[in-house]
mmCIF file of C-alpha atoms in Angstrom:
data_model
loop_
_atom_site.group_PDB
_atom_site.id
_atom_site.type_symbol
_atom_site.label_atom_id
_atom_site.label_comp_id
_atom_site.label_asym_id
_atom_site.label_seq_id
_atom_site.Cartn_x
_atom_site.Cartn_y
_atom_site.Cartn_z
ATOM 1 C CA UNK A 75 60.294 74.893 130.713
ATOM 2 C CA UNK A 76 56.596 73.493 130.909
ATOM 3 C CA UNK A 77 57.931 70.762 127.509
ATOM 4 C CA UNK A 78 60.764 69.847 129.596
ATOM 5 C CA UNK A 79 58.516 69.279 133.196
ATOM 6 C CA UNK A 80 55.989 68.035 131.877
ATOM 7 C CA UNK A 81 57.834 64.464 130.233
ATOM 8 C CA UNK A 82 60.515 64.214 133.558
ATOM 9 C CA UNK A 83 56.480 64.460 135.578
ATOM 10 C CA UNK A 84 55.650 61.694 132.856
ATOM 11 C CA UNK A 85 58.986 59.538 133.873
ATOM 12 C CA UNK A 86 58.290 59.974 137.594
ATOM 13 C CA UNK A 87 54.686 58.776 137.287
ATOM 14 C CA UNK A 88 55.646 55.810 135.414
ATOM 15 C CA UNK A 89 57.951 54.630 137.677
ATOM 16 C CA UNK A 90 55.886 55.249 141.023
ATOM 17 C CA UNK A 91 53.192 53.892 139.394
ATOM 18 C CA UNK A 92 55.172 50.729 138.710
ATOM 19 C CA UNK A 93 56.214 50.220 142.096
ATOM 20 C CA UNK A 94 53.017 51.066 143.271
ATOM 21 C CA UNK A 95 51.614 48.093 141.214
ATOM 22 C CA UNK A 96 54.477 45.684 141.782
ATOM 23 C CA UNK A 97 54.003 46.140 145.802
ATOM 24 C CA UNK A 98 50.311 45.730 145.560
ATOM 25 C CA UNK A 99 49.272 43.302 142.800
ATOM 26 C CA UNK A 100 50.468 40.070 144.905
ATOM 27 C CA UNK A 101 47.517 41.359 147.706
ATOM 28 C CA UNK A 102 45.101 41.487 145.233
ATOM 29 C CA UNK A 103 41.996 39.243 145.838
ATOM 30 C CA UNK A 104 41.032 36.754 143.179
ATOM 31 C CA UNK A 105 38.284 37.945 140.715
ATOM 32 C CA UNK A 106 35.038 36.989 142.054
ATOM 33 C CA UNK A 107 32.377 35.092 139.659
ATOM 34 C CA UNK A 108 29.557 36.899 138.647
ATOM 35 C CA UNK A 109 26.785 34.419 137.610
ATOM 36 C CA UNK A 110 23.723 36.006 134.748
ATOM 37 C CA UNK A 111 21.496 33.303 136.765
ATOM 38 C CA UNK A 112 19.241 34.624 139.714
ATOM 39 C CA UNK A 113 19.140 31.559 141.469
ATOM 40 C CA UNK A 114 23.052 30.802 141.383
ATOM 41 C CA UNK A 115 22.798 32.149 144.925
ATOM 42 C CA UNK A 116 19.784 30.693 146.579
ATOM 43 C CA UNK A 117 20.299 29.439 150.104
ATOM 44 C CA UNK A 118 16.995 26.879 149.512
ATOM 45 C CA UNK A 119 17.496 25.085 146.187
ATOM 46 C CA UNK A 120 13.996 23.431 145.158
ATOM 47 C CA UNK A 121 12.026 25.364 147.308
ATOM 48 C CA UNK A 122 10.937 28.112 144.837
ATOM 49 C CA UNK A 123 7.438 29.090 143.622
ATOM 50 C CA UNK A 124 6.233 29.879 140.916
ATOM 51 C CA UNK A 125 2.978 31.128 140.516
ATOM 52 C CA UNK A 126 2.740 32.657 137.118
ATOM 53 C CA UNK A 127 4.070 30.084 135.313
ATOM 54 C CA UNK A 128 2.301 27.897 132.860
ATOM 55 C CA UNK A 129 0.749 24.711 133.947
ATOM 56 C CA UNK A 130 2.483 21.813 133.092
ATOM 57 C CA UNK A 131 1.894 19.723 129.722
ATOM 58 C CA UNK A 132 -0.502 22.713 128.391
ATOM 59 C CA UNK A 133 -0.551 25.836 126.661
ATOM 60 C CA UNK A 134 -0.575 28.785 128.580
ATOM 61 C CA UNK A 135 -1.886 30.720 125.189
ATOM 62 C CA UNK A 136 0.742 33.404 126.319
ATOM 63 C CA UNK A 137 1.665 34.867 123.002
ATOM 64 C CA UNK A 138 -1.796 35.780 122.810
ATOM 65 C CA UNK A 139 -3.416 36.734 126.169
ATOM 66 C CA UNK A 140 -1.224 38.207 128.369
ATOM 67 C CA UNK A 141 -1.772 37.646 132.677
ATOM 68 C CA UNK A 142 -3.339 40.105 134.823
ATOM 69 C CA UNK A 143 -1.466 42.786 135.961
ATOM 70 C CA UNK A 144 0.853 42.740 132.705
ATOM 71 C CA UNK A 145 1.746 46.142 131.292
ATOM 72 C CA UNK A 146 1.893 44.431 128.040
ATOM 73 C CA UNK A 147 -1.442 43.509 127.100
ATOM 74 C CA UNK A 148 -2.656 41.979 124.123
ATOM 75 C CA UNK A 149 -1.550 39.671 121.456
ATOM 76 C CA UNK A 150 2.688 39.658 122.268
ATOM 77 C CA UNK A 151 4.477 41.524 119.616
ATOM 78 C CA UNK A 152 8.110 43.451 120.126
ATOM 79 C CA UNK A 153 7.592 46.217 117.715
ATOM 80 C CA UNK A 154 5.056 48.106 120.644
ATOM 81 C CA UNK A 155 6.511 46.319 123.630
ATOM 82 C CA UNK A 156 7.057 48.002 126.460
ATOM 83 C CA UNK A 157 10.270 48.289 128.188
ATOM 84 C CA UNK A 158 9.831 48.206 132.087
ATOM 85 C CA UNK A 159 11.432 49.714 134.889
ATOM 86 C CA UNK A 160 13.665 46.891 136.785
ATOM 87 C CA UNK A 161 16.566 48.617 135.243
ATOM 88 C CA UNK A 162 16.551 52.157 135.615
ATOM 89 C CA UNK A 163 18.662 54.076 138.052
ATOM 90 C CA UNK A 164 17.493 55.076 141.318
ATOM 91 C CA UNK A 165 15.701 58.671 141.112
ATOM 92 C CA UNK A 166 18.804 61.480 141.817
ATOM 93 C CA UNK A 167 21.535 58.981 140.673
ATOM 94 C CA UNK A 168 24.648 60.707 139.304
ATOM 95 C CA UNK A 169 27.499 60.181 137.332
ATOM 96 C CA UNK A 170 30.266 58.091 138.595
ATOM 97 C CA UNK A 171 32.682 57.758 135.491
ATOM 98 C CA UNK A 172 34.859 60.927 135.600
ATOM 99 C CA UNK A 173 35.759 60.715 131.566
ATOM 100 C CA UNK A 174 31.969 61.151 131.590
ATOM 101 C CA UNK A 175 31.649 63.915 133.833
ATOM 102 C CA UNK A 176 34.770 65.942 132.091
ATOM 103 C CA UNK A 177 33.188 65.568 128.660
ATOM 104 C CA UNK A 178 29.908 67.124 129.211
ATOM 105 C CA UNK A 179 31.468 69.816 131.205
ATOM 106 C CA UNK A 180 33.485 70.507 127.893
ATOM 107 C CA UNK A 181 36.538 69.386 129.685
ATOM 108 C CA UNK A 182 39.548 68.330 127.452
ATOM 109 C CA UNK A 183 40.142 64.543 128.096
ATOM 110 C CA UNK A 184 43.105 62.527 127.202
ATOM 111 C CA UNK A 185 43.593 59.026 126.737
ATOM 112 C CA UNK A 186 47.145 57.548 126.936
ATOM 113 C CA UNK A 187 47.673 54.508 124.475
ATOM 114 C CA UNK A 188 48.889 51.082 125.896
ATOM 115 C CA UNK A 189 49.830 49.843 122.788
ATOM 116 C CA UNK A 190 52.130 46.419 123.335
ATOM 117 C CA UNK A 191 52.598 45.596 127.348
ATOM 118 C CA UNK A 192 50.953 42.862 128.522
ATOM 119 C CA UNK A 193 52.522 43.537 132.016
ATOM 120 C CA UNK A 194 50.017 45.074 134.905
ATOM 121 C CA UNK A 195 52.267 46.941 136.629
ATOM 122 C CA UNK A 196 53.119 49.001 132.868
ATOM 123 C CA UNK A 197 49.199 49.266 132.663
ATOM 124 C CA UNK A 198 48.966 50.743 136.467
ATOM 125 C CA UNK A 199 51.925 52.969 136.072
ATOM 126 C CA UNK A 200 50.128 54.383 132.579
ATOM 127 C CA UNK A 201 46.985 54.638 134.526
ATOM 128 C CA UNK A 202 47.755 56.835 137.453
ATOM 129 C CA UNK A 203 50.624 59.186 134.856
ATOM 130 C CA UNK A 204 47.806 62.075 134.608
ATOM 131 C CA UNK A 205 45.399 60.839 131.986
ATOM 132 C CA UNK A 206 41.805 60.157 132.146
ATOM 133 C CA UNK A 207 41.216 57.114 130.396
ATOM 134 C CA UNK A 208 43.619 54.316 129.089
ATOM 135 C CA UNK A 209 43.406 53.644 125.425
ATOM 136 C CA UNK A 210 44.018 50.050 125.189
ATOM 137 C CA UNK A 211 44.922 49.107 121.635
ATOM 138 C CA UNK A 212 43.145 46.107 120.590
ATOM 139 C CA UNK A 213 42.744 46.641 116.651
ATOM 140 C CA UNK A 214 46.479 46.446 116.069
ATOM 141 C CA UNK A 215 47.717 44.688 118.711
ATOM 142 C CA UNK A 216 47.615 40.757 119.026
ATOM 143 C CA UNK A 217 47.110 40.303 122.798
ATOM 144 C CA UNK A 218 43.952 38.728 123.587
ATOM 145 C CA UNK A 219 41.008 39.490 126.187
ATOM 146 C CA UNK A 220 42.663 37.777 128.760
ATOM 147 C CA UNK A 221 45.686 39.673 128.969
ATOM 148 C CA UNK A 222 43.674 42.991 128.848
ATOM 149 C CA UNK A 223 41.323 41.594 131.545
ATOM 150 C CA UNK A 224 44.552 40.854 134.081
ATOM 151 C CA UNK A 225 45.740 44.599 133.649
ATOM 152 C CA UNK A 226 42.333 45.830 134.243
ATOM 153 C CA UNK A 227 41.252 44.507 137.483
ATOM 154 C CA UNK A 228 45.008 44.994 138.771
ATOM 155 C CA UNK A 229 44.442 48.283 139.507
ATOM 156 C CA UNK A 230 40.781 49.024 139.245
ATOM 157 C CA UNK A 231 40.706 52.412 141.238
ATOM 158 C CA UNK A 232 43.460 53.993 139.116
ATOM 159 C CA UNK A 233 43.092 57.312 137.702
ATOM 160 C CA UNK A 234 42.827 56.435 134.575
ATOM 161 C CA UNK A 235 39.346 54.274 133.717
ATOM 162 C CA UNK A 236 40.258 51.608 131.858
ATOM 163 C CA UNK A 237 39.109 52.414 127.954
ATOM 164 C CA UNK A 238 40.256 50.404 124.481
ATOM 165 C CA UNK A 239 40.062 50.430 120.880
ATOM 166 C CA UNK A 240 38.373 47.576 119.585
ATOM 167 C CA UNK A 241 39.414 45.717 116.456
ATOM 168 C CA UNK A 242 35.582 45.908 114.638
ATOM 169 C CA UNK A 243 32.005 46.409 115.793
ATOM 170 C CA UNK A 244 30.954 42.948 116.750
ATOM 171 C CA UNK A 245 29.029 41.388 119.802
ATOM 172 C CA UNK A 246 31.948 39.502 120.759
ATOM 173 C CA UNK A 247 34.203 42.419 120.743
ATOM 174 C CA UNK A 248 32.286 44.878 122.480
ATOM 175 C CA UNK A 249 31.176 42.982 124.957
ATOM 176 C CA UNK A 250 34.134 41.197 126.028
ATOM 177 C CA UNK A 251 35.919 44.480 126.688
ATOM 178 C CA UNK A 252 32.741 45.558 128.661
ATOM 179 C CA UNK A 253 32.385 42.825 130.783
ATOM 180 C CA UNK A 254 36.258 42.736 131.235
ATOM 181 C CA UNK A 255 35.330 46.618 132.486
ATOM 182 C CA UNK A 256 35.982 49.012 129.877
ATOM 183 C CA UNK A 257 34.389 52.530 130.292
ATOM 184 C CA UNK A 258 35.205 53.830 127.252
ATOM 185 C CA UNK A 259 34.750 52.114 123.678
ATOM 186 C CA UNK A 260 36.673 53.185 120.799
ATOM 187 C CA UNK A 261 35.341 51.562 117.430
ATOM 188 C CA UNK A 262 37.466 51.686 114.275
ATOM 189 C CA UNK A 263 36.361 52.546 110.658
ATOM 190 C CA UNK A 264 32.887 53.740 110.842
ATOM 191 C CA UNK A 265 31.618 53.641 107.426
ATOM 192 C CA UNK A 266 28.138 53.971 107.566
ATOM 193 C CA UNK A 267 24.819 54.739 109.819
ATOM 194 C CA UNK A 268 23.936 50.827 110.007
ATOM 195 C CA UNK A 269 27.824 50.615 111.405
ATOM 196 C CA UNK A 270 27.382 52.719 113.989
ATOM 197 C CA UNK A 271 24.310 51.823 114.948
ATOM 198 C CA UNK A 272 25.477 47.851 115.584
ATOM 199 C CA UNK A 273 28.505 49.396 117.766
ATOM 200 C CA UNK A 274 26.253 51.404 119.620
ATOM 201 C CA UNK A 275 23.596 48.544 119.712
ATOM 202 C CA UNK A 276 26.676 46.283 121.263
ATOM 203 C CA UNK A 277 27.891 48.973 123.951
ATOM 204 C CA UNK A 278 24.353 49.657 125.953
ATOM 205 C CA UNK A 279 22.264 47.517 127.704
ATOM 206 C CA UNK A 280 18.567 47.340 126.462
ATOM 207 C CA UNK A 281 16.342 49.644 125.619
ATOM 208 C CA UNK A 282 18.996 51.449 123.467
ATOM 209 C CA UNK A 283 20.986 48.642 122.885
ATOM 210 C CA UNK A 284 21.584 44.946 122.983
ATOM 211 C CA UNK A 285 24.174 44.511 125.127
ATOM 212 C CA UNK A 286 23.768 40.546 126.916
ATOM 213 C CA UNK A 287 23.825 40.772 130.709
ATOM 214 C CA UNK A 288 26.000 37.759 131.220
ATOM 215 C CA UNK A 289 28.138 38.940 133.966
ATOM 216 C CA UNK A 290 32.039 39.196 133.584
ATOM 217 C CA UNK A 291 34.171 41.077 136.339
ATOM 218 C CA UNK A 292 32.839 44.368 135.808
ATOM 219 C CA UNK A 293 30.640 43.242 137.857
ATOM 220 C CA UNK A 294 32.920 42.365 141.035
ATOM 221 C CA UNK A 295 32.602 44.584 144.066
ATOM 222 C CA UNK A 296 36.599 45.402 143.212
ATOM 223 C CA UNK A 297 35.811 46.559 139.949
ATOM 224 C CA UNK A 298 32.276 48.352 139.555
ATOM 225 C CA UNK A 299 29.750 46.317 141.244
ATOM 226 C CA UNK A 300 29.319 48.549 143.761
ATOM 227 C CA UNK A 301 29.195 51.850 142.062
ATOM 228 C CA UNK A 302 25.790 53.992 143.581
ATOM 229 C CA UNK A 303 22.745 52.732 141.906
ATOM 230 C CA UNK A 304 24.699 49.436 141.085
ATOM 231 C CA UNK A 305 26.383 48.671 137.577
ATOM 232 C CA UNK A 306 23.316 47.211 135.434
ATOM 233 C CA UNK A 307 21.289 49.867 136.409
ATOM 234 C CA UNK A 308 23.804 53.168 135.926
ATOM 235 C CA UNK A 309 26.336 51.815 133.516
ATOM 236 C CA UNK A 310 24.269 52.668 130.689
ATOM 237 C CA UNK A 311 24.177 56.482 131.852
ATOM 238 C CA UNK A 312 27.863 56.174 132.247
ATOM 239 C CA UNK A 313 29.785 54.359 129.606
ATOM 240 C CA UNK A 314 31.591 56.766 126.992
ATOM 241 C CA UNK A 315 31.150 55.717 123.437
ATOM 242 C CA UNK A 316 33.452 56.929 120.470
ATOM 243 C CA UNK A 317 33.328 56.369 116.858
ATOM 244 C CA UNK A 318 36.367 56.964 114.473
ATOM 245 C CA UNK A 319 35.704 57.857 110.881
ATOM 246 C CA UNK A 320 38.640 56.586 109.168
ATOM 247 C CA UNK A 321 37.270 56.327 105.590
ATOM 248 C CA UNK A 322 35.555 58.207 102.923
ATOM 249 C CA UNK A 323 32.410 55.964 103.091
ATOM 250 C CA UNK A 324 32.701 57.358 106.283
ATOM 251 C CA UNK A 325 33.198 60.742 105.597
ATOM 252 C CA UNK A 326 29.840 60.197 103.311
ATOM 253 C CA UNK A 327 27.809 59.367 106.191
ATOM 254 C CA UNK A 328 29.136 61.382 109.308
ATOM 255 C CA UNK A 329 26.355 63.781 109.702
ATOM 256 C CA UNK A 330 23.902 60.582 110.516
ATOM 257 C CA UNK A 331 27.120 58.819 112.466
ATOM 258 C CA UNK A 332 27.306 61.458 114.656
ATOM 259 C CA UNK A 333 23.486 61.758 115.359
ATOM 260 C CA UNK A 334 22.863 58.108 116.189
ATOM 261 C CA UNK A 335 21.499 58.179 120.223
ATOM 262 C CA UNK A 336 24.389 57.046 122.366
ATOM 263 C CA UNK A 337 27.268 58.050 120.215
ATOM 264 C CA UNK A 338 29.404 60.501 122.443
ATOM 265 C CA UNK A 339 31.669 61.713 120.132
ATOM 266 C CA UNK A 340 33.388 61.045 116.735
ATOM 267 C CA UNK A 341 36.899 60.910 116.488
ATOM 268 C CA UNK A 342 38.669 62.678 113.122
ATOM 269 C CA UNK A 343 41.153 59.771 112.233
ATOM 270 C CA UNK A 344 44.463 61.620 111.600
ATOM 271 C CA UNK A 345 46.279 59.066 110.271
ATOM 272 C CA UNK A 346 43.528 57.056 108.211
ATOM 273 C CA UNK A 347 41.810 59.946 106.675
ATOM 274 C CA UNK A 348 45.234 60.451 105.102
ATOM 275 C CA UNK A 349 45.352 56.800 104.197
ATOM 276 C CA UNK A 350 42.209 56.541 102.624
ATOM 277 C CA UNK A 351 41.989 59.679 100.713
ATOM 278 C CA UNK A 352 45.355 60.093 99.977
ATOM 279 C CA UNK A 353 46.264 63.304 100.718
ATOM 280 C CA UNK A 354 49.093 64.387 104.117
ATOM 281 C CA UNK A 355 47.868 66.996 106.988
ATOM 282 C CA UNK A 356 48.007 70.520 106.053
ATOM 283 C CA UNK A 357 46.402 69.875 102.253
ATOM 284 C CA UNK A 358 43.238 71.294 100.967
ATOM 285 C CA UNK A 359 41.659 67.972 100.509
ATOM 286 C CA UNK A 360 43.165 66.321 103.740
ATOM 287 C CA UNK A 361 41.784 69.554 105.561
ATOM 288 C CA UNK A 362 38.361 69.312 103.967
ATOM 289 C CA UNK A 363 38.225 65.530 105.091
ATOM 290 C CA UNK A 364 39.329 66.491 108.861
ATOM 291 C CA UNK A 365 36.580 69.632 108.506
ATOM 292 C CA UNK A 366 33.685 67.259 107.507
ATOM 293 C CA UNK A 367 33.971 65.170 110.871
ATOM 294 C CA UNK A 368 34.155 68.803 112.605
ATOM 295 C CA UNK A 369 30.719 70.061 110.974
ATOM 296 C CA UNK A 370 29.139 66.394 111.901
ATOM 297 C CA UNK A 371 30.120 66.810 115.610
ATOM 298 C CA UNK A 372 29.148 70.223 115.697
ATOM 299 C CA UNK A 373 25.681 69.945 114.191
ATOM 300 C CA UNK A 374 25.129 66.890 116.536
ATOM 301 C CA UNK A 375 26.256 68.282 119.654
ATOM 302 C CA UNK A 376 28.756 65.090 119.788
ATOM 303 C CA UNK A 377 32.353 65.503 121.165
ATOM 304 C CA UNK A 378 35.023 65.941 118.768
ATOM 305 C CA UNK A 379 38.252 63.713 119.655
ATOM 306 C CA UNK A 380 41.799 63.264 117.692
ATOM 307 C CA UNK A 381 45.615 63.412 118.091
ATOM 308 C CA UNK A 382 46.840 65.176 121.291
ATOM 309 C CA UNK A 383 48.797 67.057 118.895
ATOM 310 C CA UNK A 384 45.218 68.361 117.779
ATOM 311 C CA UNK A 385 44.393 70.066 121.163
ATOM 312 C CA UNK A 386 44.899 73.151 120.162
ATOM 313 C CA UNK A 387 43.176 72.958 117.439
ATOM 314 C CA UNK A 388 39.480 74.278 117.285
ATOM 315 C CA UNK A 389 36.380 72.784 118.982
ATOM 316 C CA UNK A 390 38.495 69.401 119.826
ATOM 317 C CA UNK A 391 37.924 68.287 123.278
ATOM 318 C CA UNK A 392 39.316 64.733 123.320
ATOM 319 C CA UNK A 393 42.221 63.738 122.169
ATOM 320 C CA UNK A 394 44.357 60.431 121.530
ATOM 321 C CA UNK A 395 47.802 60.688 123.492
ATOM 322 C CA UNK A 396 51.011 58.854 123.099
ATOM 323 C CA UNK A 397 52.110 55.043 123.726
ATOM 324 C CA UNK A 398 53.705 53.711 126.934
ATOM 325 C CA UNK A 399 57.136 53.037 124.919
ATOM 326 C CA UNK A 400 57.017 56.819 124.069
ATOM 327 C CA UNK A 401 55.716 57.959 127.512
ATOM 328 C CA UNK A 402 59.217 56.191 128.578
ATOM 329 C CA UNK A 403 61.380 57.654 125.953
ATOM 330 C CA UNK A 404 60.461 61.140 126.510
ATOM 331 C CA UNK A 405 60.188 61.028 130.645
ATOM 332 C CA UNK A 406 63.750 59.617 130.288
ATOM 333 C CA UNK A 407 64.899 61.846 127.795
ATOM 334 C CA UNK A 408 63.725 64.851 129.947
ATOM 335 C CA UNK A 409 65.480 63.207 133.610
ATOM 336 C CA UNK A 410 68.688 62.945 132.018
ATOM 337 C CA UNK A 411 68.559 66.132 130.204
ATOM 338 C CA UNK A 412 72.221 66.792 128.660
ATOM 339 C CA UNK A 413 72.928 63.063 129.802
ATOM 340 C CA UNK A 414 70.988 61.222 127.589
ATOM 341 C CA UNK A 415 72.571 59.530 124.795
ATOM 342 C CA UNK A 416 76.324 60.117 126.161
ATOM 343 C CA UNK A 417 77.254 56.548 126.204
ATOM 344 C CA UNK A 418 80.924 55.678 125.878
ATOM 345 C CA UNK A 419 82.142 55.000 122.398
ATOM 346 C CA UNK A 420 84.293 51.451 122.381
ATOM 347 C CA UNK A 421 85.955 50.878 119.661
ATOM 348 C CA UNK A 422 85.474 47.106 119.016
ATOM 349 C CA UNK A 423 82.917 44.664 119.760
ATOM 350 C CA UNK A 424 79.069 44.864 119.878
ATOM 351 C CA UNK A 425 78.437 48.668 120.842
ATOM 352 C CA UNK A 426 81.078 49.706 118.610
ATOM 353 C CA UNK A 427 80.079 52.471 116.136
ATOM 354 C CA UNK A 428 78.790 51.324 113.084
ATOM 355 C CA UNK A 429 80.691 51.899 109.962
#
């Protein structure tokens, strides 16, 4: 009984959800635009000070003497800078992404896979189904940032925080899907330590990464600009990073994948680890493979994520669910019960039987 409620719940969702989103996406406000500069918003242009700044036409000798007061003292040099304290959260500031929250209570987290639609009102209904994150397919999917950016901020208090699967671990990748909002990174074929150190690097702002603070509508007071503590200064704390190993370069290096600082879990690649080493589920040497990225998220305390099918299966916590196509199919499948797939049989013309 619970495999036939739980699709027909699946089916209802989707469609709520849908006209949920189709009633309220025409009252949604325009995005609002974030600027990186601090004086986009001053009410008295040209009136600033600025007392610490060089004198004109000479050298201030800065790389060499720093002013009074500095923390940094000394000739400049980034290797023992350091880092101050305009960023950190406020003293007592606490979690506000719940994917966060559920994963270092041990909690088993889902994400449901929009793999094709484009449309919001698909995303929203996906997002408020029952899952905690939305896995946003952007490595095999050609939509671009845009697209994923309109869905997003459609329904930006859904359920389901918005999460996606980025195609590689570049600057430009990571970071559009962060400032477009994403609260959970996926990154594809880890092969190495210096791999998953650039992804990481890419997903947090300095000091443990090098994440640009350029703004984007993550920012908005609609999206996450007004989070307690304020976005900049918690997101760090909150964002949910996951690494896939995929390969057997990977495999190689998972112990020191799943250590690097920031890396909350490692995801077992069900259907690549097959790929790459050749071998189906259920084999001694696909086993081994799957068992590896188990030892490397044990040993580093890391999460351990793969298939929903997997969530049975020990010490996984997080878990890739189905796409929106199949969410449909099986919610349908399990409201029409013996209905489905009784269509009348005519005997001539397009939805005749095929010979």
């Amino acid at each position: 009984m619970r495999h036939v409620l739980f699709p027909a719940m699946v089916c209802v969702a989707l469609g709520v959800g849908t006209f949920v989103a189709q009633t309220q996406t025409p009252q949604q406000p325009p995005p609002t635009t974030t600027s990186a500069d601090p004086y986009a918003n001053n009410a008295a242009p040209g009136t600033s000070t600025f007392p610490l700044a060089a004198a004109a036409g000479k050298d201030s000798n800065a790389r060499a003497i720093a002013p009074a007061g500095a923390v940094n003292q000394g000739p400049f040099d980034p290797a023992t800078w350091k880092y101050g304290s305009a960023f950190n959260p406020p003293t007592g500031s606490k979690i506000w992404n719940p994917v966060k929250i559920k994963m270092m209570q041990g909690g088993k987290v889902t994400g449901g896979t929009v793999f094709s639609a484009t449309d919001p009102a698909t995303y929203c209904a996906m997002a408020n189904a029952g899952y905690d994150f939305i896995w946003t397919e952007m490595q095999h999917n050609d939509r671009d940032w845009g697209a994923v950016a309109r869905m997003w901020r459609t329904c930006p208090n859904a359920k389901a925080v918005p999460g996606v699967r980025v195609a590689y671990t570049d600057e430009r990748e990571i970071q559009h899907a962060l400032d477009a909002g994403a609260l959970v990174i996926v990154v594809p074929t880890v092969d190495s330590v210096a791999e998953a150190t650039e992804a990481r690097n890419w997903t947090y702002f300095p000091p443990l990464g090098r994440r640009s603070n350029g703004g984007g509508q993550a920012f908005d007071a609609n999206m996450f600009g007004n989070v307690p503590g304020g976005y900049r200064n918690t997101i760090n704390d909150n964002v949910v990073l996951i690494e896939m190993i995929e390969t057997l370069e990977g495999l190689k290096d998972a112990d020191k994948i799943a250590q690097v600082p920031g890396v909350t879990a490692v995801f077992a690649a069900s259907g690549d680890l097959g790929n790459f080493s050749g071998y189906r589920q259920g084999t001694p040497d696909y086993e081994r493979a799957i068992n590896i990225v188990h030892d490397a998220a044990i040993k580093a305390g890391k999460r351990l994520c793969g298939p929903l099918a997997w969530r049975d299966r020990a010490d996984f916590t997080c878990f890739q669910a189905g796409s929106e196509t199949a969410a449909i199919a099986r919610g349908v499948a399990a409201e029409l019960g013996p209905l489905a797939n009784t269509q009348g049989k005519p005997e001539v013309g397009p939805y005749a039987a095929k010979q």
